[in-house]
Amino acid sequence: MRALPATGELCFSAMGTRVELHRFGGGAADALAQAERAIEMVDDALTIHRPSSTTALNEALRSRQTATITDPILLDALIRIDDARAATLELFDPTIDARHTVGWEALRFDRQAATISCADPIALDFGGFGKGYALDRAVLALQEAGVGCALLSAGESSIAVIGEHPLGGTWSFAIPDPRQPEATLVELELVDEALSISATIGAGSAAPERAAMLRPGAPSPVTAPRTAIVVDRSGAMAEMLSTALIVADDAAALRLHDGARRMRFDLTPAAPTRIFV
Amino acid sequence: MTDKFFDLTRRTFLDRVLMASAGGVMATATPWVAMAAGAETAGAGKVRLGVIGTGDRGRALIQNIAKTRNCMVAALCDTYAPNLAKARQWVAAGTPEFSDHRAMLDTRGLDAVVIATPLHRHAQHTFDAMDAGLHVWCEKAMARTIADCGAMVERARTRGKVLQIGHQRMFHPTYLNALRRVKAGEIGPVTQIRASWHRNNAWRRPVPADSDDRRINWRLYRESSAGLMTELATHQLQVGNWFLDAVPTRVIGSGSICFWKDGREVYDHVALIYEYAGGRKVIYTSLLNNARYGCEEQVQGSKGTIEPELGRIYQEVPHRALALQRMQADVKRGHKRTIPIGGATWFPELPVTTPGESLGWGEYDETMLQFEGFGEAVRKGKALPGLLQQAYYASVASLLGEQAMDKGEAMTWPTSLVTV
């Protein structure tokens, strides 16, 4: 039997949920603390529930002013979202516009000058991106601290793993069916990857302050019962893709899903458990 | 429903409640119920009651008395003539009326009096009635001061008269069911009761031209009332003591006139914590500008919660072993398996919204039962056991809470109380 690695764990509240960091073997003694700090820095930068770089930016955008982005985390987040536009078929859009007439495409984002502006009043909400992005930053912090095996969770709907399972091989996860939480919807194997789960039903979807899933340009939330599951090297990309899959129409969903790492499930009561679009 | 059928139904219910608990626990916790349930019907002649105070509450009591099979209203008394006029419709024609309670007490033919006057008059009316040889049923709270509450108990003892206070929850079928289920251990050890009585109104009555504000709105003035504490909280503090089977060790609280700044003297907003042995607590709030949570007691144990006013019992949702914590344990013992994460079904610590189950109902009116119990006590010349102690301690708790808020300091349970 192989020697078991040293373990450690850290649980705390951030990004509006419970974050768990589990490390196995190797690395600096304060690696978990560094990862926690990385997540808190993302939370501080991207939150819209207390004063932050994002709320300051939103104040400027709402009044049609050009905002200079001085927070490096916020700038990095905007660049990642901008870079992911094509991959998500422009279906992930963090802009909030009460009239639903303009979106990300209306923003003038100059990544070199670190400025952003819009002719119309608009604001940004990083839900559907933030947790995955925070896990990416924490993964980086752990790796830089020498950790080669770890599991990170933000609310159990965003997961990232570093390396193989501490006992060897892949990390295996069972994803529950939101209609029937004791039943498994799908099992997935991960190594050095991130997992994101989005859904329009389930306990979390009824939570206060939970933003509705909006299709860009559409005024109404997506109400069809569905869940999307995406595995990707990047937690941020997994998060954006799972959101895009939720809001996609059938044609777009077919282009986005691959049946193995990008999936969307129809969760109408009569639907079989495993139905792709 | 015939009297016989009604009696059978009620007795069946009460027998079931009283006998259901192992070792007679319920009979010990509610010694008054068995005697009240066994009240004789009118065969021996109805107990004749004189009602002092025929305002809103007094008239409601008169209507309840009219439903009983062993009591009748034989005289009415109120210092305000319009109240007497309104009460007349609920009693037999020719029922004597008085504006002075002493005059009513001087007439012969009464067995007991029912007191539904402003709080600060309860003690004197009780003394006068007992000195006249009558038993007393008195509205809660008992009196305006702790000393007067004790004096009422003492007077009943020295005069050998029944003194019963109107805490109808002690007869309420849902509360009895709730207590039975607590005693049966269905919600585990009760460590906290969160009680509230929230209304959204001024609690102020219109003042007729022939009266004055302090007379009509006596609940709003310190001389005559402790406001929310004596008029509302005392009911729920009785429930707290009853369900925790103890009296508080001390109370801390904060009171304010927070919303209705209309010249009233009593708080319109109170928040108190009553501490009990073993770290248990009753947390009480009452306010007059938000009715969202209404009147309720939430009896909280480690296995469940009972909300008597809603008539519901809720079991705790079993704690789900956190998947990732279990994964850690698995790794430590060299065991690898699929990790069942919560996914989109997971959310931290929202209030549980399971519908719960019905506590079970009983088909009788609790206020009527308490009067039938009182009638039986008067006939036998022996108080329903346990009732007065519950009422006395509830009144003391409410008045002690007022002191804690007024002084801004913790008040310990008095050691000088009279023995009931």
XYZ file of C-alpha atoms in Angstrom:
697
model
C 0.000 0.000 0.000
C 1.376 3.388 -0.970
C 2.198 5.883 1.756
C -0.662 8.274 2.288
C 0.130 11.913 1.674
C -0.076 14.518 4.390
C -3.402 16.266 4.290
C -4.882 19.569 5.260
C -8.089 21.434 4.696
C -9.499 24.896 5.023
C -13.160 25.919 4.898
C -14.388 29.491 4.778
C -17.082 31.711 3.299
C -16.294 33.635 0.150
C -17.834 34.338 -3.232
C -21.223 34.078 -1.568
C -20.789 30.422 -0.703
C -18.821 27.888 1.298
C -15.321 27.368 -0.027
C -13.374 24.218 0.804
C -9.704 23.688 0.056
C -8.260 20.189 0.550
C -4.540 19.631 -0.032
C -2.639 16.380 -0.061
C 1.128 16.276 0.362
C 4.004 18.548 -0.522
C 4.250 22.288 -0.691
C 4.635 25.168 1.694
C 3.057 25.020 5.102
C 1.013 28.117 4.397
C -0.146 27.005 0.943
C -3.814 26.838 1.952
C -3.649 30.278 3.505
C -2.165 31.623 0.276
C -4.965 30.028 -1.720
C -7.554 31.457 0.667
C -6.054 34.896 0.217
C -6.168 34.499 -3.562
C -9.889 33.731 -3.407
C -10.599 36.581 -1.028
C -8.816 38.982 -3.365
C -11.055 37.878 -6.235
C -14.091 38.252 -3.990
C -12.989 41.739 -2.949
C -12.454 42.762 -6.568
C -15.532 41.278 -8.230
C -18.282 41.453 -5.628
C -21.256 43.725 -6.216
C -22.690 43.131 -2.731
C -20.339 45.574 -1.017
C -18.085 48.385 -2.202
C -15.454 46.986 -4.574
C -13.525 47.744 -7.729
C -16.501 46.368 -9.647
C -19.065 48.568 -7.926
C -16.841 51.599 -8.584
C -16.622 50.594 -12.221
C -20.362 50.093 -12.377
C -20.951 53.567 -10.991
C -18.949 54.988 -13.871
C -20.637 52.813 -16.497
C -24.108 53.664 -15.258
C -23.333 57.341 -15.724
C -21.769 56.761 -19.168
C -18.304 57.720 -17.965
C -15.070 56.076 -19.066
C -13.739 53.972 -16.203
C -10.050 53.378 -15.678
C -9.457 49.902 -14.337
C -6.764 50.049 -11.692
C -7.460 46.699 -10.039
C -5.295 44.075 -11.781
C -7.692 41.260 -10.853
C -10.660 43.084 -12.337
C -8.672 43.848 -15.484
C -7.592 40.216 -15.796
C -11.189 39.055 -15.329
C -12.418 41.364 -18.078
C -9.697 40.161 -20.443
C -10.602 36.526 -19.801
C -14.269 37.214 -20.456
C -13.431 39.149 -23.594
C -11.217 36.313 -24.800
C -13.947 33.758 -24.171
C -16.574 35.497 -26.284
C -16.117 33.277 -29.313
C -15.851 30.062 -27.302
C -19.177 30.761 -25.609
C -20.824 31.828 -28.884
C -21.223 35.207 -27.186
C -23.799 33.606 -24.906
C -21.964 34.407 -21.701
C -22.494 38.068 -21.029
C -21.826 39.624 -17.609
C -23.494 42.900 -18.449
C -26.695 43.977 -16.746
C -28.987 46.286 -18.624
C -32.462 46.848 -17.285
C -33.829 47.420 -20.778
C -31.997 44.402 -22.250
C -31.079 46.404 -25.316
C -27.303 46.426 -25.059
C -24.698 43.926 -23.906
C -21.013 43.243 -23.899
C -20.728 44.178 -27.557
C -21.659 47.756 -26.661
C -18.706 48.112 -24.307
C -15.561 49.855 -25.461
C -12.922 47.852 -23.619
C -9.319 48.913 -24.172
C -7.243 46.300 -22.421
C -3.974 48.107 -23.173
C -5.145 51.389 -21.687
C -7.166 49.530 -19.012
C -10.264 51.579 -19.691
C -13.877 50.663 -20.329
C -16.898 52.714 -21.310
C -20.333 52.425 -22.830
C -22.656 54.883 -24.534
C -25.604 53.382 -22.669
C -25.996 52.954 -18.933
C -24.796 49.454 -18.112
C -23.276 47.459 -15.266
C -21.344 44.232 -14.764
C -22.195 41.189 -12.626
C -19.579 38.461 -12.441
C -21.928 35.720 -11.335
C -21.415 32.787 -13.700
C -17.693 33.555 -13.809
C -16.425 34.551 -10.390
C -16.322 31.220 -8.562
C -14.508 29.430 -11.353
C -12.117 32.326 -11.760
C -11.449 32.415 -8.008
C -10.649 28.707 -8.048
C -8.247 29.287 -10.958
C -6.397 31.875 -8.886
C -6.354 29.553 -5.876
C -5.061 26.662 -7.984
C -2.255 28.896 -9.183
C -1.446 29.929 -5.613
C -1.311 26.315 -4.470
C 0.848 25.246 -7.386
C 3.233 28.119 -6.767
C 3.393 26.986 -3.150
C 4.457 23.535 -4.331
C 1.177 21.677 -3.845
C 0.784 18.920 -6.416
C -2.439 17.342 -5.238
C -5.513 19.235 -4.095
C -9.268 19.587 -4.412
C -10.956 22.974 -4.302
C -14.684 23.603 -4.076
C -16.818 26.723 -4.175
C -20.288 25.710 -3.088
C -19.906 22.202 -4.577
C -21.077 23.566 -7.926
C -17.585 24.747 -8.868
C -14.767 22.250 -8.373
C -11.094 22.261 -9.326
C -8.506 19.531 -8.803
C -4.722 19.670 -8.945
C -3.024 16.516 -10.106
C -4.352 13.010 -9.661
C -6.397 11.707 -6.742
C -4.141 11.295 -3.676
C -4.580 7.527 -3.950
C -3.789 7.580 -7.659
C -5.820 7.850 -10.832
C -8.575 10.270 -11.614
C -10.809 12.178 -9.254
C -14.306 10.791 -9.676
C -17.347 12.965 -8.995
C -21.026 12.076 -8.977
C -23.307 14.936 -10.000
C -26.803 14.767 -8.481
C -30.035 15.157 -10.388
C -31.606 18.424 -9.105
C -35.035 16.826 -9.451
C -34.043 13.983 -7.205
C -30.848 14.765 -5.308
C -30.318 11.153 -4.216
C -30.059 10.112 -7.864
C -26.901 10.586 -9.887
C -27.169 12.491 -13.139
C -23.677 11.734 -14.367
C -20.239 10.715 -13.079
C -17.153 12.546 -14.277
C -13.419 11.858 -14.008
C -11.054 14.809 -13.559
C -7.289 15.305 -13.478
C -5.842 18.803 -13.344
C -9.199 20.197 -14.382
C -12.131 22.238 -13.202
C -15.829 21.442 -13.161
C -18.776 23.834 -13.238
C -22.448 23.009 -12.767
C -25.210 25.483 -13.595
C -28.921 24.853 -13.298
C -32.272 26.571 -13.448
C -33.716 24.307 -10.750
C -32.413 22.956 -7.452
C -32.097 24.350 -3.948
C -29.582 26.981 -4.946
C -31.684 28.376 -7.759
C -34.297 29.563 -5.260
C -31.743 31.243 -3.059
C -32.020 34.936 -2.310
C -29.812 37.156 -4.456
C -29.401 34.370 -6.984
C -29.373 36.081 -10.374
C -31.751 34.722 -12.988
C -30.241 33.111 -16.066
C -30.694 35.597 -18.881
C -30.019 34.990 -22.537
C -28.164 38.000 -23.952
C -30.625 40.260 -25.704
C -33.626 38.418 -24.266
C -35.699 40.184 -21.629
C -36.932 37.063 -19.833
C -35.019 34.614 -17.695
C -34.540 31.058 -18.873
C -37.222 29.084 -17.127
C -36.864 25.677 -18.786
C -35.663 23.135 -16.218
C -32.145 22.256 -17.252
C -28.649 21.833 -15.912
C -25.322 22.233 -17.667
C -22.051 20.600 -16.679
C -18.701 21.575 -18.104
C -15.189 20.288 -17.448
C -12.316 22.464 -18.586
C -8.699 23.192 -17.736
C -9.884 26.591 -16.556
C -12.496 27.042 -13.891
C -13.451 30.419 -15.312
C -13.973 28.931 -18.770
C -15.964 26.025 -17.323
C -18.167 28.502 -15.496
C -18.770 30.667 -18.560
C -19.480 27.661 -20.777
C -21.948 26.134 -18.338
C -23.813 29.432 -18.178
C -23.765 29.682 -21.968
C -25.152 26.150 -22.266
C -28.020 27.012 -19.951
C -29.105 30.061 -21.916
C -28.381 28.640 -25.385
C -31.199 27.784 -27.743
C -31.169 24.226 -29.027
C -29.071 24.982 -32.076
C -26.447 26.831 -30.089
C -26.451 24.178 -27.398
C -25.708 21.527 -29.983
C -22.670 23.520 -31.074
C -21.495 24.002 -27.497
C -21.901 20.533 -26.071
C -19.638 17.601 -26.837
C -21.370 14.892 -24.826
C -18.333 14.197 -22.664
C -16.996 17.415 -21.115
C -19.719 19.870 -22.058
C -23.241 18.668 -21.365
C -26.736 20.006 -21.007
C -29.555 17.990 -19.457
C -33.257 18.455 -19.955
C -34.774 18.228 -16.474
C -38.462 18.397 -17.244
C -40.214 15.988 -14.884
C -40.983 13.433 -17.588
C -37.572 13.548 -19.226
C -35.311 10.520 -18.916
C -32.417 11.091 -16.572
C -29.755 11.466 -19.231
C -30.947 13.493 -22.192
C -28.733 15.834 -24.109
C -30.299 18.570 -26.180
C -73.351 18.466 18.355
C -75.174 17.251 21.437
C -73.796 17.916 24.886
C -73.199 14.221 25.355
C -71.372 13.824 22.089
C -69.367 16.974 22.712
C -68.418 15.796 26.164
C -67.369 12.431 24.799
C -65.289 14.034 22.076
C -63.527 16.353 24.454
C -62.940 13.707 27.050
C -61.611 11.335 24.442
C -59.191 13.957 23.238
C -58.016 14.921 26.685
C -57.747 11.314 27.810
C -55.655 10.574 24.759
C -53.377 13.515 25.482
C -53.061 12.788 29.160
C -52.637 9.047 28.887
C -50.371 9.007 25.856
C -47.223 9.936 27.709
C -45.213 7.344 29.526
C -45.296 7.439 33.309
C -48.060 10.027 33.439
C -45.682 12.802 32.437
C -48.444 14.822 30.837
C -50.741 14.448 33.813
C -47.932 15.846 35.963
C -47.213 18.695 33.564
C -50.880 19.634 33.182
C -52.528 18.677 36.479
C -55.389 21.115 35.872
C -56.628 19.445 32.718
C -58.040 16.264 34.212
C -60.132 18.159 36.746
C -61.376 20.640 34.144
C -62.274 17.827 31.772
C -64.289 16.150 34.515
C -66.432 19.218 35.163
C -69.996 18.289 36.000
C -72.745 19.651 33.832
C -75.481 21.863 35.102
C -77.157 19.163 37.130
C -75.952 20.665 40.378
C -76.993 24.156 39.290
C -74.866 26.588 37.401
C -72.122 28.561 39.049
C -73.267 32.173 39.209
C -70.688 34.682 38.025
C -70.584 38.449 38.355
C -68.522 40.083 35.637
C -66.543 43.192 36.590
C -65.523 44.977 33.426
C -67.668 44.571 30.334
C -65.387 46.157 27.751
C -64.217 44.278 24.660
C -62.463 41.542 26.599
C -65.155 41.248 29.235
C -67.828 40.806 26.564
C -65.762 38.124 24.843
C -65.545 36.290 28.150
C -69.287 36.611 28.678
C -69.875 34.938 25.331
C -67.521 32.113 26.291
C -69.219 31.681 29.640
C -72.544 31.410 27.828
C -71.216 28.349 25.973
C -70.327 26.506 29.165
C -72.612 23.981 30.739
C -71.846 24.787 34.362
C -71.526 28.591 34.559
C -73.788 31.553 33.974
C -73.458 35.300 34.202
C -75.643 36.509 37.055
C -74.540 40.136 37.290
C -72.724 42.764 35.265
C -70.601 45.645 36.442
C -68.827 48.449 34.636
C -68.112 52.052 35.443
C -68.778 53.016 31.829
C -72.450 52.722 30.931
C -72.003 52.079 27.185
C -70.017 48.943 28.019
C -72.868 47.638 30.122
C -75.315 48.365 27.332
C -73.225 46.385 24.842
C -72.932 43.443 27.210
C -76.640 43.210 27.864
C -77.357 41.268 24.665
C -75.275 38.299 25.860
C -76.980 37.701 29.180
C -80.449 36.815 30.341
C -82.956 39.633 30.438
C -83.088 41.233 33.843
C -79.556 40.372 34.809
C -78.623 42.916 37.486
C -76.244 45.673 36.416
C -73.932 47.751 38.573
C -71.614 50.695 38.107
C -69.838 50.045 41.427
C -68.309 46.636 41.951
C -68.732 46.890 45.715
C -72.448 47.206 45.265
C -72.438 44.084 43.134
C -70.402 42.216 45.733
C -72.807 43.257 48.459
C -75.721 41.583 46.744
C -76.220 37.945 47.562
C -76.426 35.144 45.105
C -73.036 35.188 43.405
C -70.544 32.333 43.648
C -67.632 34.072 41.986
C -66.573 37.080 39.983
C -64.872 37.433 36.644
C -62.498 40.388 36.497
C -61.785 41.961 33.125
C -60.806 45.441 34.190
C -57.639 47.417 33.446
C -54.571 45.717 34.852
C -53.927 48.125 37.706
C -57.392 47.399 39.106
C -57.059 43.602 39.186
C -55.539 43.360 42.638
C -58.082 45.590 44.395
C -61.013 43.945 42.679
C -59.647 40.543 43.667
C -59.186 41.583 47.282
C -62.669 43.043 47.459
C -64.269 39.981 45.900
C -62.480 37.533 48.145
C -63.194 39.646 51.207
C -66.839 39.367 50.178
C -66.469 35.587 50.192
C -66.333 35.066 46.440
C -63.995 33.089 44.233
C -62.192 34.956 41.464
C -61.424 34.378 37.825
C -59.166 37.238 36.688
C -57.840 38.190 33.283
C -54.116 38.009 32.780
C -51.744 39.542 33.652
C -52.405 39.230 37.348
C -51.514 42.726 38.523
C -49.487 45.820 37.777
C -46.727 44.975 40.275
C -44.984 41.817 41.364
C -45.930 42.642 44.934
C -49.618 42.822 44.056
C -49.405 39.502 42.208
C -48.044 37.909 45.374
C -50.674 39.637 47.487
C -53.426 38.175 45.303
C -52.003 34.690 45.818
C -51.787 35.300 49.552
C -55.332 36.636 49.730
C -56.672 33.559 47.953
C -54.817 31.356 50.406
C -55.900 33.195 53.548
C -59.516 33.454 52.399
C -59.593 29.887 51.144
C -60.854 30.981 47.743
C -60.156 29.897 44.227
C -58.080 32.358 42.206
C -57.783 31.440 38.555
C -56.044 33.579 35.920
C -56.989 33.611 32.259
C -54.192 31.789 30.528
C -56.250 29.843 28.033
C -53.282 28.257 26.262
C -53.047 25.859 29.179
C -56.377 24.416 28.022
C -55.780 24.727 24.302
C -55.887 21.351 22.531
C -53.067 22.269 20.166
C -50.816 23.375 23.000
C -51.640 20.228 24.929
C -50.771 18.182 21.870
C -47.582 20.178 21.462
C -46.545 19.592 25.048
C -47.357 15.893 24.749
C -45.056 15.616 21.747
C -42.305 17.545 23.528
C -42.614 15.280 26.563
C -42.481 12.270 24.268
C -39.093 13.482 23.048
C -40.212 14.027 19.464
C -38.207 17.224 19.031
C -35.377 16.301 21.411
C -34.299 18.424 24.364
C -35.795 21.906 24.043
C -33.068 24.498 24.414
C -34.761 27.586 23.023
C -38.203 29.026 22.537
C -38.422 31.959 20.201
C -41.663 33.809 20.765
C -43.087 36.843 19.086
C -46.266 38.860 19.036
C -46.005 41.304 16.204
C -48.831 43.540 15.079
C -49.071 46.437 12.719
C -51.457 48.854 14.344
C -51.362 51.634 16.908
C -53.015 49.491 19.597
C -55.024 52.600 20.307
C -58.818 52.699 20.572
C -60.950 55.670 19.560
C -61.977 57.731 22.553
C -65.722 58.497 22.791
C -66.725 62.030 23.645
C -67.981 60.976 27.051
C -64.728 59.283 28.094
C -61.012 60.035 28.128
C -57.864 58.568 26.679
C -56.372 57.162 29.867
C -59.582 55.325 30.577
C -60.094 53.880 27.092
C -56.433 53.386 26.213
C -55.280 52.293 29.625
C -52.910 49.774 27.986
C -50.774 52.666 26.730
C -50.082 54.248 30.113
C -47.637 53.109 32.754
C -49.907 53.696 35.702
C -52.363 51.139 34.426
C -50.323 48.718 32.304
C -46.894 47.464 31.346
C -48.083 47.494 27.746
C -46.931 44.675 25.515
C -45.369 42.828 28.448
C -48.511 42.376 30.534
C -51.114 42.384 27.785
C -49.405 40.103 25.258
C -46.061 38.717 26.415
C -47.445 37.206 29.582
C -49.302 34.579 27.518
C -46.165 33.486 25.766
C -43.915 33.678 28.800
C -46.320 31.267 30.454
C -45.851 28.937 27.499
C -42.086 29.328 27.813
C -42.084 28.406 31.497
C -44.514 25.575 30.890
C -42.620 23.970 28.037
C -39.221 24.440 29.696
C -40.714 23.220 32.988
C -38.921 25.966 34.900
C -38.845 29.657 35.678
C -36.182 31.974 34.308
C -32.999 32.591 36.263
C -32.707 36.117 34.871
C -33.802 38.385 32.034
C -32.157 41.055 29.926
C -34.030 43.278 27.519
C -34.394 46.428 25.530
C -37.592 48.413 25.152
C -38.375 51.548 23.218
C -41.132 53.711 21.874
C -39.816 53.233 18.412
C -42.653 53.870 15.979
C -45.855 55.121 17.609
C -44.581 58.375 19.091
C -48.088 59.506 19.951
C -47.804 60.301 23.621
C -48.048 56.750 24.868
C -45.911 55.808 27.834
C -45.408 52.090 27.253
C -42.971 50.555 24.811
C -44.172 49.739 21.312
C -41.092 47.622 20.672
C -39.618 45.104 23.126
C -36.886 42.487 22.814
C -35.899 40.273 25.729
C -33.894 37.185 26.523
C -35.045 35.047 29.432
C -32.376 32.658 30.644
C -33.217 29.298 32.188
C -31.105 26.701 33.959
C -28.771 24.822 31.701
C -28.314 27.712 29.285
C -31.822 27.428 27.822
C -33.537 30.569 26.629
C -36.806 32.184 25.715
C -36.178 34.924 23.183
C -39.094 37.298 23.014
C -39.973 40.185 20.748
C -43.138 42.205 20.385
C -43.706 45.236 18.213
C -46.520 47.236 16.715
C -45.340 48.214 13.263
C -44.751 44.937 11.424
C -47.075 41.929 11.422
C -45.057 39.642 9.155
C -44.313 37.112 11.884
C -47.490 37.602 13.880
C -48.066 35.677 17.072
C -46.083 32.497 17.438
C -43.874 30.433 19.680
C -41.168 28.370 18.048
C -40.248 25.545 20.397
C -36.826 24.435 19.263
C -35.206 21.112 20.101
C -32.307 19.207 18.638
C -34.606 16.924 16.648
C -37.326 19.322 15.606
C -39.403 22.429 16.072
C -42.995 22.947 17.146
C -44.991 26.030 16.225
C -48.223 25.752 18.214
C -50.059 28.706 16.716
C -49.563 27.241 13.261
C -50.251 23.785 14.671
C -47.179 22.345 12.999
C -44.284 20.137 14.007
C -41.137 20.068 11.902
C -38.451 17.449 12.082
C -34.869 18.570 11.679
C -33.475 17.703 8.273
C -30.839 15.037 8.943
C -27.370 16.432 8.654
C -25.818 15.380 5.409
C -22.225 14.312 5.786
C -20.265 16.840 3.800
C -19.020 14.996 0.754
C -15.615 16.586 0.720
C -15.093 15.992 4.422
C -15.880 12.348 3.837
C -13.424 12.300 0.968
C -10.704 13.443 3.363
C -11.554 10.613 5.726
C -11.595 8.147 2.836
C -8.119 9.170 1.754
C -6.789 8.797 5.283
C -7.921 5.194 5.399
C -6.720 4.505 1.882
C -10.159 4.204 0.382
C -11.032 5.775 -2.935
C -14.558 6.214 -4.197
C -16.670 8.576 -6.218
C -17.310 11.878 -4.471
C -21.030 12.766 -4.432
C -20.911 16.554 -4.631
C -23.983 18.709 -4.141
C -23.816 20.383 -7.518
C -26.662 22.746 -8.231
C -28.706 21.174 -5.414
C -26.290 22.425 -2.792
C -26.819 25.650 -0.926
C -25.524 26.654 2.453
C -27.734 27.119 5.491
C -30.918 28.535 4.062
C -33.941 28.299 6.337
C -35.540 24.900 6.027
C -38.899 25.242 4.314
C -40.238 21.736 4.743
C -43.985 21.872 5.396
C -43.898 19.859 8.608
C -46.863 17.908 9.937
C -50.013 18.859 11.751
C -49.729 18.734 15.519
C -53.236 17.444 15.731
C -56.337 19.359 16.698
C -58.994 18.973 19.319
C -62.632 19.809 18.896
C -63.319 22.166 21.723
C -62.853 25.794 22.652
C -60.087 26.332 25.179
C -61.604 29.459 26.749
C -64.823 27.572 27.325
C -62.936 24.670 28.904
C -61.085 26.960 31.262
C -64.397 28.394 32.474
C -65.888 24.949 32.906
C -62.773 24.126 34.896
C -63.246 27.251 36.965
C -66.872 26.356 37.566
C -65.821 22.932 38.766
C -63.191 24.481 41.056
C -65.769 26.855 42.538
C -68.193 24.003 43.141
C -65.564 21.988 44.924
C -64.016 24.997 46.621
C -60.676 23.767 45.366
C -58.535 25.403 42.693
C -57.494 23.496 39.592
C -54.041 22.282 40.598
C -51.006 23.958 39.087
C -52.826 26.754 37.280
C -52.179 29.613 39.673
C -48.499 28.872 39.934
C -48.166 29.015 36.148
C -50.032 32.310 36.020
C -48.142 33.848 38.926
C -44.766 33.020 37.410
C -45.861 34.267 33.979
C -46.928 37.609 35.447
C -43.718 37.889 37.442
C -41.707 37.126 34.306
C -43.503 39.803 32.312
C -43.067 42.439 35.006
C -39.457 41.453 35.599
C -38.891 41.921 31.879
C -40.323 45.424 32.141
C -37.888 46.173 34.957
C -34.954 44.835 32.945
C -35.832 47.125 30.049
C -36.458 50.146 32.251
C -33.201 49.731 34.136
C -31.139 48.533 31.217
C -29.686 45.753 33.284
C -30.139 42.057 33.870
C -32.781 41.215 36.469
C -32.481 37.996 38.423
C -35.544 35.967 39.322
C -36.909 37.252 42.656
C -36.214 35.159 45.724
C -39.000 36.791 47.712
C -41.967 35.347 45.834
C -44.811 33.870 47.808
C -45.315 30.133 47.759
C -48.226 28.995 45.637
